[in-house]
């Protein structure tokens, strides 16, 4: 209690929602564990070219598929490539696609939906019909077209996935904004003389962070799997490069003979997704002033 | 012998923040044909104490710790679910606060009424229909058979509450629990519902438990009164006893908080020598909303929510705007401060036309014209602390130098009666009255010249309401504000306002000095409105 009071006295001025949220997040051990694991994942992914024990493409056909051993901690695949190395390199692609594509979806979706919902009327109708049209377009064709026009590159693949994923986000956000717009505190903000953009950023978006965060934690795994699917069709990553999604899909094929080829990539992906969910839940609670009294 | 006898009822709620004693050791009896009023402010346990009897509280977190409630020798608190179902809605019926949400919008009134009958007794559909139609006519809805085929949205609020009462009466209950049944209704409708309850009680000899926060209502309707505070009964007795010889301090506070007089002399607006002193001049103002039925090739239908309104606000006065729900008073106030676009007419602020300002000039105007909303639970952003809420207008309009912002915020909090140590709390940590104080501070932050207050006290308890009204009086006087005060509550208007405008169906039908309007209403509608105010509390002898 006394510690709490001194904390308040020290920080009595100018604490924003985000600063409060960080304080609250720190107290949530599960969320912090998730955050630490994610940070470790990212750091390992960034440093992979220097710390990976083997090369991801050098094959040792004599060795073939071997179970985990002292030399190869996670074993080797059917071409005798070190699985740990391939998981580490795969992480680079999967984490990048997860974060970049989701960020693209998040930024476009939130702003598109918020503006449409807040403006209402014809602007809303026009913006949402555009979303409907894009929804109706088979996304595979859309991505293939992009690849054909701009050539194949990993970055473009990320953007393309993001450009497809934002549609649902825009719809979710618009629905939330429509109901929020009726609230008196938004009207009060208008009466105060704030500009529409400020109202959206300061008053509306903070109040829809809950559903946004939930959707983001759902989007990240789905774009990772989407990347694996596209790669499988020859539109994304090509062997000998790898991603978690690709490793898992090969692992499924050889599951009966070489279970470790499915087990370890799957485990890494699951741990990442768990961490994301815990962090997401923690963030959502931390951003809602009502959830914690202390 | 009493119909219902409650003994030592204790209900606790187990929340994350600890145990809340919602009802503490409450005992009371209700006799046949008697109206017992349970009075208290929000959170006093008045609803929980009766909802618990019918197993209508959420369990968990609620838990009935102890007690008995004998209804015809059955202990309601210790009976089987099956027994409870046969009593609830049959022998004991309930009417809820909001008739808009307690009827199923997708079912006709008829099928909802008949459902009640067929659930609780073995009757064929034809008998049930006839009975339903009969009861509808009993509660004052004529042409019952025809109205049975209609859906809830085809009834007005008062009519829906009559339907709810009809539904409650269908099974000829011995006890009717009415939980604030007229709070959501206009004053003229409220008077009609009271008359109806009176008549029905005489005819059927039903016992009624009437839960309310409004003492004026109690005076009119109840035989006995039970005053609750913090889950316990603080006072009980016959209505005459309670009003004539109030024992408990809390009841005295409740009685004193009812605004039934004029405001103190010192706050009254003195007409200055100059005539030409209106700060707001509204002429022929019309606001339209598109109507419902407009097909592609039909001419667009419009509904004039504000219809050709002329009104002026004098500098330093409080102008009351009173009317029943749907009369357009909220639309008018929002049109005045340019939250809703007007269709025709002009609003002049200090001589300047403001209906056609561009966004830059409008921002400047916002500094001078501020609004306070009805519901302090909705009008504050739940994710901003008090500091942020008050900082925003100050920064936006550069109302204070940068290095004095913190200072100004604390001053504002003190001015509206909040403790500056609460500066970084969030809205949900405050009570309703405190939240309204935050909203007032936010409006005051930019030092406006005119404040439009749209029903600012109708969501508050009566003692809190009295405090906020006095705060308004002080602020208007100290800061030289002019104010438009919108309310459906005539006694509040009478207490606070210098002049009063009465609104009906989008039009202003009477404007005059408040006392003139109340003592000598000219318009027939105004007369009806004033006659419907619950009869004044029997006068207490001066202490």
PDB file of N, CA, C and O in Angstrom, chain B residues 183-246:
ATOM      1  N   UNK B 183     -39.668   5.173 -13.721  1.00  0.00           N
ATOM      2  CA  UNK B 183     -38.475   6.006 -13.842  1.00  0.00           C
ATOM      3  C   UNK B 183     -38.173   6.372 -15.293  1.00  0.00           C
ATOM      4  O   UNK B 183     -37.676   7.451 -15.579  1.00  0.00           O
ATOM      5  N   UNK B 184     -38.478   5.447 -16.202  1.00  0.00           N
ATOM      6  CA  UNK B 184     -38.156   5.716 -17.600  1.00  0.00           C
ATOM      7  C   UNK B 184     -39.282   6.455 -18.318  1.00  0.00           C
ATOM      8  O   UNK B 184     -39.215   6.677 -19.512  1.00  0.00           O
ATOM      9  N   UNK B 185     -40.314   6.830 -17.582  1.00  0.00           N
ATOM     10  CA  UNK B 185     -41.487   7.423 -18.241  1.00  0.00           C
ATOM     11  C   UNK B 185     -41.613   8.913 -17.960  1.00  0.00           C
ATOM     12  O   UNK B 185     -41.098   9.427 -16.967  1.00  0.00           O
ATOM     13  N   UNK B 186     -42.329   9.591 -18.847  1.00  0.00           N
ATOM     14  CA  UNK B 186     -42.581  11.014 -18.648  1.00  0.00           C
ATOM     15  C   UNK B 186     -43.544  11.248 -17.495  1.00  0.00           C
ATOM     16  O   UNK B 186     -44.304  10.365 -17.117  1.00  0.00           O
ATOM     17  N   UNK B 187     -43.534  12.468 -17.001  1.00  0.00           N
ATOM     18  CA  UNK B 187     -44.283  12.763 -15.785  1.00  0.00           C
ATOM     19  C   UNK B 187     -45.793  12.608 -15.967  1.00  0.00           C
ATOM     20  O   UNK B 187     -46.484  12.102 -15.087  1.00  0.00           O
ATOM     21  N   UNK B 188     -46.318  12.957 -17.134  1.00  0.00           N
ATOM     22  CA  UNK B 188     -47.776  12.813 -17.324  1.00  0.00           C
ATOM     23  C   UNK B 188     -48.149  11.339 -17.414  1.00  0.00           C
ATOM     24  O   UNK B 188     -49.177  10.914 -16.887  1.00  0.00           O
ATOM     25  N   UNK B 189     -47.299  10.547 -18.060  1.00  0.00           N
ATOM     26  CA  UNK B 189     -47.544   9.105 -18.162  1.00  0.00           C
ATOM     27  C   UNK B 189     -47.420   8.467 -16.776  1.00  0.00           C
ATOM     28  O   UNK B 189     -48.207   7.601 -16.393  1.00  0.00           O
ATOM     29  N   UNK B 190     -46.425   8.919 -16.024  1.00  0.00           N
ATOM     30  CA  UNK B 190     -46.207   8.401 -14.673  1.00  0.00           C
ATOM     31  C   UNK B 190     -47.472   8.552 -13.837  1.00  0.00           C
ATOM     32  O   UNK B 190     -47.909   7.622 -13.162  1.00  0.00           O
ATOM     33  N   UNK B 191     -48.091   9.728 -13.938  1.00  0.00           N
ATOM     34  CA  UNK B 191     -49.309   9.980 -13.168  1.00  0.00           C
ATOM     35  C   UNK B 191     -50.399   8.990 -13.564  1.00  0.00           C
ATOM     36  O   UNK B 191     -51.134   8.476 -12.708  1.00  0.00           O
ATOM     37  N   UNK B 192     -50.492   8.688 -14.857  1.00  0.00           N
ATOM     38  CA  UNK B 192     -51.519   7.740 -15.311  1.00  0.00           C
ATOM     39  C   UNK B 192     -51.256   6.338 -14.760  1.00  0.00           C
ATOM     40  O   UNK B 192     -52.184   5.642 -14.339  1.00  0.00           O
ATOM     41  N   UNK B 193     -49.976   5.943 -14.782  1.00  0.00           N
ATOM     42  CA  UNK B 193     -49.634   4.600 -14.290  1.00  0.00           C
ATOM     43  C   UNK B 193     -49.966   4.482 -12.802  1.00  0.00           C
ATOM     44  O   UNK B 193     -50.484   3.474 -12.334  1.00  0.00           O
ATOM     45  N   UNK B 194     -49.711   5.548 -12.039  1.00  0.00           N
ATOM     46  CA  UNK B 194     -50.036   5.529 -10.606  1.00  0.00           C
ATOM     47  C   UNK B 194     -51.525   5.328 -10.393  1.00  0.00           C
ATOM     48  O   UNK B 194     -51.945   4.522  -9.560  1.00  0.00           O
ATOM     49  N   UNK B 195     -52.310   6.068 -11.156  1.00  0.00           N
ATOM     50  CA  UNK B 195     -53.757   5.942 -11.035  1.00  0.00           C
ATOM     51  C   UNK B 195     -54.187   4.503 -11.303  1.00  0.00           C
ATOM     52  O   UNK B 195     -55.005   3.932 -10.583  1.00  0.00           O
ATOM     53  N   UNK B 196     -53.566   3.942 -12.340  1.00  0.00           N
ATOM     54  CA  UNK B 196     -53.887   2.574 -12.725  1.00  0.00           C
ATOM     55  C   UNK B 196     -53.556   1.613 -11.588  1.00  0.00           C
ATOM     56  O   UNK B 196     -54.383   0.771 -11.208  1.00  0.00           O
ATOM     57  N   UNK B 197     -52.347   1.744 -11.005  1.00  0.00           N
ATOM     58  CA  UNK B 197     -51.942   0.843  -9.931  1.00  0.00           C
ATOM     59  C   UNK B 197     -52.887   0.965  -8.742  1.00  0.00           C
ATOM     60  O   UNK B 197     -53.278  -0.033  -8.124  1.00  0.00           O
ATOM     61  N   UNK B 198     -53.276   2.200  -8.441  1.00  0.00           N
ATOM     62  CA  UNK B 198     -54.220   2.452  -7.350  1.00  0.00           C
ATOM     63  C   UNK B 198     -55.520   1.695  -7.571  1.00  0.00           C
ATOM     64  O   UNK B 198     -56.017   0.984  -6.700  1.00  0.00           O
ATOM     65  N   UNK B 199     -56.046   1.867  -8.779  1.00  0.00           N
ATOM     66  CA  UNK B 199     -57.333   1.253  -9.100  1.00  0.00           C
ATOM     67  C   UNK B 199     -57.238  -0.266  -9.049  1.00  0.00           C
ATOM     68  O   UNK B 199     -58.121  -0.938  -8.497  1.00  0.00           O
ATOM     69  N   UNK B 200     -56.145  -0.804  -9.601  1.00  0.00           N
ATOM     70  CA  UNK B 200     -56.006  -2.258  -9.656  1.00  0.00           C
ATOM     71  C   UNK B 200     -55.867  -2.858  -8.272  1.00  0.00           C
ATOM     72  O   UNK B 200     -56.392  -3.918  -7.972  1.00  0.00           O
ATOM     73  N   UNK B 201     -55.164  -2.139  -7.417  1.00  0.00           N
ATOM     74  CA  UNK B 201     -54.977  -2.643  -6.064  1.00  0.00           C
ATOM     75  C   UNK B 201     -56.313  -2.790  -5.358  1.00  0.00           C
ATOM     76  O   UNK B 201     -56.588  -3.783  -4.695  1.00  0.00           O
ATOM     77  N   UNK B 202     -57.159  -1.770  -5.545  1.00  0.00           N
ATOM     78  CA  UNK B 202     -58.481  -1.812  -4.905  1.00  0.00           C
ATOM     79  C   UNK B 202     -59.289  -2.973  -5.439  1.00  0.00           C
ATOM     80  O   UNK B 202     -59.926  -3.711  -4.707  1.00  0.00           O
ATOM     81  N   UNK B 203     -59.215  -3.146  -6.783  1.00  0.00           N
ATOM     82  CA  UNK B 203     -60.078  -4.139  -7.407  1.00  0.00           C
ATOM     83  C   UNK B 203     -59.635  -5.561  -7.077  1.00  0.00           C
ATOM     84  O   UNK B 203     -60.436  -6.434  -6.832  1.00  0.00           O
ATOM     85  N   UNK B 204     -58.334  -5.813  -7.134  1.00  0.00           N
ATOM     86  CA  UNK B 204     -57.846  -7.190  -6.974  1.00  0.00           C
ATOM     87  C   UNK B 204     -57.320  -7.481  -5.576  1.00  0.00           C
ATOM     88  O   UNK B 204     -56.942  -8.593  -5.277  1.00  0.00           O
ATOM     89  N   UNK B 205     -57.198  -6.462  -4.749  1.00  0.00           N
ATOM     90  CA  UNK B 205     -56.628  -6.628  -3.411  1.00  0.00           C
ATOM     91  C   UNK B 205     -55.215  -7.225  -3.453  1.00  0.00           C
ATOM     92  O   UNK B 205     -54.873  -8.145  -2.729  1.00  0.00           O
ATOM     93  N   UNK B 206     -54.403  -6.700  -4.379  1.00  0.00           N
ATOM     94  CA  UNK B 206     -53.022  -7.186  -4.512  1.00  0.00           C
ATOM     95  C   UNK B 206     -52.133  -6.411  -3.548  1.00  0.00           C
ATOM     96  O   UNK B 206     -52.339  -5.216  -3.321  1.00  0.00           O
ATOM     97  N   UNK B 207     -51.130  -7.099  -3.014  1.00  0.00           N
ATOM     98  CA  UNK B 207     -50.091  -6.389  -2.280  1.00  0.00           C
ATOM     99  C   UNK B 207     -49.041  -5.930  -3.293  1.00  0.00           C
ATOM    100  O   UNK B 207     -48.719  -6.657  -4.230  1.00  0.00           O
ATOM    101  N   UNK B 208     -48.541  -4.715  -3.129  1.00  0.00           N
ATOM    102  CA  UNK B 208     -47.540  -4.202  -4.075  1.00  0.00           C
ATOM    103  C   UNK B 208     -46.294  -3.782  -3.309  1.00  0.00           C
ATOM    104  O   UNK B 208     -46.373  -3.061  -2.312  1.00  0.00           O
ATOM    105  N   UNK B 209     -45.142  -4.294  -3.768  1.00  0.00           N
ATOM    106  CA  UNK B 209     -43.872  -3.746  -3.268  1.00  0.00           C
ATOM    107  C   UNK B 209     -43.367  -2.802  -4.340  1.00  0.00           C
ATOM    108  O   UNK B 209     -43.156  -3.203  -5.483  1.00  0.00           O
ATOM    109  N   UNK B 210     -43.230  -1.555  -3.983  1.00  0.00           N
ATOM    110  CA  UNK B 210     -42.884  -0.540  -4.960  1.00  0.00           C
ATOM    111  C   UNK B 210     -41.475  -0.039  -4.653  1.00  0.00           C
ATOM    112  O   UNK B 210     -41.249   0.598  -3.636  1.00  0.00           O
ATOM    113  N   UNK B 211     -40.531  -0.374  -5.538  1.00  0.00           N
ATOM    114  CA  UNK B 211     -39.140   0.027  -5.300  1.00  0.00           C
ATOM    115  C   UNK B 211     -38.877   1.334  -6.034  1.00  0.00           C
ATOM    116  O   UNK B 211     -39.160   1.437  -7.232  1.00  0.00           O
ATOM    117  N   UNK B 212     -38.377   2.326  -5.356  1.00  0.00           N
ATOM    118  CA  UNK B 212     -38.184   3.617  -6.017  1.00  0.00           C
ATOM    119  C   UNK B 212     -37.110   4.427  -5.315  1.00  0.00           C
ATOM    120  O   UNK B 212     -36.711   4.137  -4.188  1.00  0.00           O
ATOM    121  N   UNK B 213     -36.597   5.432  -6.008  1.00  0.00           N
ATOM    122  CA  UNK B 213     -35.656   6.351  -5.379  1.00  0.00           C
ATOM    123  C   UNK B 213     -36.344   7.695  -5.145  1.00  0.00           C
ATOM    124  O   UNK B 213     -35.756   8.622  -4.638  1.00  0.00           O
ATOM    125  N   UNK B 214     -37.600   7.789  -5.561  1.00  0.00           N
ATOM    126  CA  UNK B 214     -38.262   9.082  -5.631  1.00  0.00           C
ATOM    127  C   UNK B 214     -39.277   9.208  -4.483  1.00  0.00           C
ATOM    128  O   UNK B 214     -40.317   8.565  -4.479  1.00  0.00           O
ATOM    129  N   UNK B 215     -38.959  10.069  -3.514  1.00  0.00           N
ATOM    130  CA  UNK B 215     -39.843  10.198  -2.351  1.00  0.00           C
ATOM    131  C   UNK B 215     -41.183  10.824  -2.697  1.00  0.00           C
ATOM    132  O   UNK B 215     -42.198  10.530  -2.065  1.00  0.00           O
ATOM    133  N   UNK B 216     -41.179  11.660  -3.717  1.00  0.00           N
ATOM    134  CA  UNK B 216     -42.448  12.291  -4.097  1.00  0.00           C
ATOM    135  C   UNK B 216     -43.432  11.226  -4.581  1.00  0.00           C
ATOM    136  O   UNK B 216     -44.625  11.290  -4.306  1.00  0.00           O
ATOM    137  N   UNK B 217     -42.892  10.227  -5.277  1.00  0.00           N
ATOM    138  CA  UNK B 217     -43.719   9.120  -5.736  1.00  0.00           C
ATOM    139  C   UNK B 217     -44.296   8.355  -4.546  1.00  0.00           C
ATOM    140  O   UNK B 217     -45.464   8.007  -4.508  1.00  0.00           O
ATOM    141  N   UNK B 218     -43.436   8.132  -3.562  1.00  0.00           N
ATOM    142  CA  UNK B 218     -43.840   7.407  -2.358  1.00  0.00           C
ATOM    143  C   UNK B 218     -45.019   8.091  -1.686  1.00  0.00           C
ATOM    144  O   UNK B 218     -46.010   7.456  -1.320  1.00  0.00           O
ATOM    145  N   UNK B 219     -44.901   9.402  -1.559  1.00  0.00           N
ATOM    146  CA  UNK B 219     -45.933  10.155  -0.865  1.00  0.00           C
ATOM    147  C   UNK B 219     -47.285   9.940  -1.522  1.00  0.00           C
ATOM    148  O   UNK B 219     -48.321   9.920  -0.872  1.00  0.00           O
ATOM    149  N   UNK B 220     -47.252   9.761  -2.833  1.00  0.00           N
ATOM    150  CA  UNK B 220     -48.489   9.664  -3.556  1.00  0.00           C
ATOM    151  C   UNK B 220     -49.107   8.273  -3.511  1.00  0.00           C
ATOM    152  O   UNK B 220     -50.307   8.122  -3.569  1.00  0.00           O
ATOM    153  N   UNK B 221     -48.249   7.267  -3.412  1.00  0.00           N
ATOM    154  CA  UNK B 221     -48.732   5.928  -3.685  1.00  0.00           C
ATOM    155  C   UNK B 221     -48.737   4.991  -2.479  1.00  0.00           C
ATOM    156  O   UNK B 221     -49.605   4.125  -2.364  1.00  0.00           O
ATOM    157  N   UNK B 222     -47.760   5.137  -1.586  1.00  0.00           N
ATOM    158  CA  UNK B 222     -47.500   4.059  -0.633  1.00  0.00           C
ATOM    159  C   UNK B 222     -48.311   4.181   0.646  1.00  0.00           C
ATOM    160  O   UNK B 222     -48.672   5.272   1.080  1.00  0.00           O
ATOM    161  N   UNK B 223     -48.597   3.021   1.268  1.00  0.00           N
ATOM    162  CA  UNK B 223     -49.183   3.005   2.600  1.00  0.00           C
ATOM    163  C   UNK B 223     -48.080   3.014   3.648  1.00  0.00           C
ATOM    164  O   UNK B 223     -48.164   3.696   4.648  1.00  0.00           O
ATOM    165  N   UNK B 224     -47.067   2.180   3.373  1.00  0.00           N
ATOM    166  CA  UNK B 224     -45.953   2.120   4.299  1.00  0.00           C
ATOM    167  C   UNK B 224     -44.654   2.315   3.544  1.00  0.00           C
ATOM    168  O   UNK B 224     -44.566   2.015   2.351  1.00  0.00           O
ATOM    169  N   UNK B 225     -43.650   2.813   4.260  1.00  0.00           N
ATOM    170  CA  UNK B 225     -42.370   3.109   3.630  1.00  0.00           C
ATOM    171  C   UNK B 225     -41.260   2.419   4.398  1.00  0.00           C
ATOM    172  O   UNK B 225     -41.304   2.308   5.618  1.00  0.00           O
ATOM    173  N   UNK B 226     -40.258   1.990   3.613  1.00  0.00           N
ATOM    174  CA  UNK B 226     -39.102   1.342   4.202  1.00  0.00           C
ATOM    175  C   UNK B 226     -37.900   2.047   3.571  1.00  0.00           C
ATOM    176  O   UNK B 226     -37.759   2.032   2.347  1.00  0.00           O
ATOM    177  N   UNK B 227     -37.099   2.706   4.364  1.00  0.00           N
ATOM    178  CA  UNK B 227     -35.966   3.452   3.805  1.00  0.00           C
ATOM    179  C   UNK B 227     -34.708   2.611   3.975  1.00  0.00           C
ATOM    180  O   UNK B 227     -34.397   2.164   5.081  1.00  0.00           O
ATOM    181  N   UNK B 228     -33.998   2.385   2.866  1.00  0.00           N
ATOM    182  CA  UNK B 228     -32.790   1.561   2.929  1.00  0.00           C
ATOM    183  C   UNK B 228     -31.560   2.385   2.630  1.00  0.00           C
ATOM    184  O   UNK B 228     -31.583   3.293   1.809  1.00  0.00           O
ATOM    185  N   UNK B 229     -30.465   2.050   3.323  1.00  0.00           N
ATOM    186  CA  UNK B 229     -29.184   2.685   3.043  1.00  0.00           C
ATOM    187  C   UNK B 229     -28.101   1.650   3.301  1.00  0.00           C
ATOM    188  O   UNK B 229     -28.128   0.966   4.316  1.00  0.00           O
ATOM    189  N   UNK B 230     -27.187   1.523   2.365  1.00  0.00           N
ATOM    190  CA  UNK B 230     -26.073   0.581   2.481  1.00  0.00           C
ATOM    191  C   UNK B 230     -26.541  -0.819   2.877  1.00  0.00           C
ATOM    192  O   UNK B 230     -25.924  -1.481   3.708  1.00  0.00           O
ATOM    193  N   UNK B 231     -27.664  -1.252   2.308  1.00  0.00           N
ATOM    194  CA  UNK B 231     -28.091  -2.622   2.521  1.00  0.00           C
ATOM    195  C   UNK B 231     -28.919  -2.852   3.764  1.00  0.00           C
ATOM    196  O   UNK B 231     -29.383  -3.953   3.996  1.00  0.00           O
ATOM    197  N   UNK B 232     -29.092  -1.828   4.589  1.00  0.00           N
ATOM    198  CA  UNK B 232     -29.856  -2.031   5.817  1.00  0.00           C
ATOM    199  C   UNK B 232     -31.059  -1.096   5.846  1.00  0.00           C
ATOM    200  O   UNK B 232     -31.060  -0.042   5.218  1.00  0.00           O
ATOM    201  N   UNK B 233     -32.086  -1.529   6.590  1.00  0.00           N
ATOM    202  CA  UNK B 233     -33.249  -0.659   6.756  1.00  0.00           C
ATOM    203  C   UNK B 233     -32.924   0.384   7.818  1.00  0.00           C
ATOM    204  O   UNK B 233     -32.530   0.038   8.937  1.00  0.00           O
ATOM    205  N   UNK B 234     -33.021   1.659   7.474  1.00  0.00           N
ATOM    206  CA  UNK B 234     -32.719   2.673   8.475  1.00  0.00           C
ATOM    207  C   UNK B 234     -33.985   3.237   9.108  1.00  0.00           C
ATOM    208  O   UNK B 234     -33.951   3.801  10.181  1.00  0.00           O
ATOM    209  N   UNK B 235     -35.102   3.086   8.399  1.00  0.00           N
ATOM    210  CA  UNK B 235     -36.317   3.633   8.958  1.00  0.00           C
ATOM    211  C   UNK B 235     -37.506   2.974   8.296  1.00  0.00           C
ATOM    212  O   UNK B 235     -37.498   2.718   7.104  1.00  0.00           O
ATOM    213  N   UNK B 236     -38.545   2.671   9.079  1.00  0.00           N
ATOM    214  CA  UNK B 236     -39.775   2.227   8.437  1.00  0.00           C
ATOM    215  C   UNK B 236     -40.989   2.679   9.224  1.00  0.00           C
ATOM    216  O   UNK B 236     -40.923   2.927  10.417  1.00  0.00           O
ATOM    217  N   UNK B 237     -42.091   2.821   8.532  1.00  0.00           N
ATOM    218  CA  UNK B 237     -43.307   3.290   9.173  1.00  0.00           C
ATOM    219  C   UNK B 237     -44.345   3.594   8.116  1.00  0.00           C
ATOM    220  O   UNK B 237     -44.100   3.408   6.925  1.00  0.00           O
ATOM    221  N   UNK B 238     -45.502   4.056   8.551  1.00  0.00           N
ATOM    222  CA  UNK B 238     -46.509   4.440   7.568  1.00  0.00           C
ATOM    223  C   UNK B 238     -46.039   5.713   6.877  1.00  0.00           C
ATOM    224  O   UNK B 238     -45.219   6.464   7.409  1.00  0.00           O
ATOM    225  N   UNK B 239     -46.574   5.951   5.684  1.00  0.00           N
ATOM    226  CA  UNK B 239     -46.125   7.091   4.897  1.00  0.00           C
ATOM    227  C   UNK B 239     -46.310   8.391   5.669  1.00  0.00           C
ATOM    228  O   UNK B 239     -45.420   9.248   5.707  1.00  0.00           O
ATOM    229  N   UNK B 240     -47.468   8.515   6.320  1.00  0.00           N
ATOM    230  CA  UNK B 240     -47.734   9.743   7.061  1.00  0.00           C
ATOM    231  C   UNK B 240     -46.696   9.943   8.163  1.00  0.00           C
ATOM    232  O   UNK B 240     -46.170  11.041   8.348  1.00  0.00           O
ATOM    233  N   UNK B 241     -46.400   8.856   8.875  1.00  0.00           N
ATOM    234  CA  UNK B 241     -45.401   8.939   9.956  1.00  0.00           C
ATOM    235  C   UNK B 241     -44.053   9.401   9.440  1.00  0.00           C
ATOM    236  O   UNK B 241     -43.420  10.288  10.007  1.00  0.00           O
ATOM    237  N   UNK B 242     -43.617   8.760   8.348  1.00  0.00           N
ATOM    238  CA  UNK B 242     -42.285   9.064   7.814  1.00  0.00           C
ATOM    239  C   UNK B 242     -42.181  10.536   7.436  1.00  0.00           C
ATOM    240  O   UNK B 242     -41.206  11.212   7.752  1.00  0.00           O
ATOM    241  N   UNK B 243     -43.204  11.050   6.781  1.00  0.00           N
ATOM    242  CA  UNK B 243     -43.107  12.430   6.326  1.00  0.00           C
ATOM    243  C   UNK B 243     -43.319  13.432   7.466  1.00  0.00           C
ATOM    244  O   UNK B 243     -42.724  14.494   7.474  1.00  0.00           O
ATOM    245  N   UNK B 244     -44.187  13.058   8.414  1.00  0.00           N
ATOM    246  CA  UNK B 244     -44.484  14.014   9.483  1.00  0.00           C
ATOM    247  C   UNK B 244     -43.410  14.000  10.557  1.00  0.00           C
ATOM    248  O   UNK B 244     -43.067  15.029  11.130  1.00  0.00           O
ATOM    249  N   UNK B 245     -42.854  12.840  10.780  1.00  0.00           N
ATOM    250  CA  UNK B 245     -41.972  12.702  11.926  1.00  0.00           C
ATOM    251  C   UNK B 245     -40.749  11.883  11.532  1.00  0.00           C
ATOM    252  O   UNK B 245     -40.596  10.740  11.904  1.00  0.00           O
ATOM    253  N   UNK B 246     -39.905  12.505  10.719  1.00  0.00           N
ATOM    254  CA  UNK B 246     -38.736  11.792  10.208  1.00  0.00           C
ATOM    255  C   UNK B 246     -37.744  11.563  11.328  1.00  0.00           C
ATOM    256  O   UNK B 246     -37.373  12.497  12.037  1.00  0.00           O
TER     257      UNK B 246
END
